[in-house]
Amino acid sequence: MKLITDACDAQVATAPAHHSRPILVCFAGLTIAMKPHEARTLADRLHDAADQAEETQQ
């Protein structure tokens, strides 16, 4: 399965602190709930991929 769209604005929010997965990422009608360390890992991986993509375009 593949989902590709140019008009998919991701929204990031936080749930109340008592939730076990308080970081919410919403896009394309989906909401993904994460623990803080999972969100940081995803952010690091996205940043690394963006760096790699920029390097290959130069």
Short mmCIF file of C-alpha atoms in Angstrom, two decimals:
data_model
loop_
_atom_site.label_atom_id
_atom_site.label_comp_id
_atom_site.label_asym_id
_atom_site.label_seq_id
_atom_site.Cartn_x
_atom_site.Cartn_y
_atom_site.Cartn_z
CA MET A 1 0.00 0.00 0.00
CA LYS A 2 1.19 3.50 -0.78
CA LEU A 3 -0.04 6.92 0.29
CA ILE A 4 1.46 9.86 -1.55
CA THR A 5 0.00 13.33 -1.45
CA ASP A 6 1.27 16.88 -1.77
CA ALA A 7 -1.46 18.29 0.46
CA CYS A 8 -0.92 16.46 3.72
CA ASP A 9 -0.20 18.94 6.49
CA ALA A 10 0.94 17.09 9.57
CA GLN A 11 -0.29 18.43 12.88
CA VAL A 12 1.46 17.75 16.18
CA ALA A 13 -0.31 18.04 19.53
CA THR A 14 -0.09 16.74 23.05
CA ALA A 15 -2.68 14.75 24.92
CA PRO A 16 -3.24 15.25 28.65
CA ALA A 17 -0.20 14.26 30.69
CA HIS A 18 -1.83 11.15 32.20
CA HIS A 19 -1.97 9.43 28.78
CA SER A 20 0.66 6.77 28.24
CA ARG A 21 1.34 8.13 24.74
CA PRO A 22 0.86 11.90 24.99
CA ILE A 23 2.46 12.97 21.70
CA LEU A 24 -0.06 13.02 18.84
CA VAL A 25 0.84 13.28 15.16
CA CYS A 26 -2.14 13.72 12.86
CA PHE A 27 -2.01 13.50 9.06
CA ALA A 28 -4.13 12.14 6.21
CA GLY A 29 -6.96 11.34 8.60
CA LEU A 30 -4.74 9.27 10.88
CA THR A 31 -3.63 10.02 14.42
CA ILE A 32 -0.52 8.34 15.77
CA ALA A 33 0.07 8.47 19.52
CA MET A 34 3.64 8.15 20.77
CA LYS A 35 5.64 8.17 23.94
CA PRO A 36 8.07 11.10 24.19
CA HIS A 37 11.11 8.91 23.42
CA GLU A 38 9.36 7.49 20.35
CA ALA A 39 8.62 11.00 19.10
CA ARG A 40 12.26 12.02 19.59
CA THR A 41 13.48 8.91 17.74
CA LEU A 42 11.12 9.66 14.84
CA ALA A 43 12.27 13.29 14.76
CA ASP A 44 15.93 12.19 14.66
CA ARG A 45 15.24 9.75 11.82
CA LEU A 46 13.32 12.37 9.83
CA HIS A 47 16.13 14.87 10.34
CA ASP A 48 18.76 12.34 9.23
CA ALA A 49 16.71 11.47 6.12
CA ALA A 50 16.30 15.17 5.28
CA ASP A 51 20.06 15.69 5.61
CA GLN A 52 20.74 12.70 3.37
CA ALA A 53 18.22 13.88 0.76
CA GLU A 54 19.81 17.34 0.69
CA GLU A 55 23.28 15.87 0.28
CA THR A 56 22.22 13.77 -2.71
CA GLN A 57 20.62 16.79 -4.41
CA GLN A 58 23.84 18.82 -4.36
#
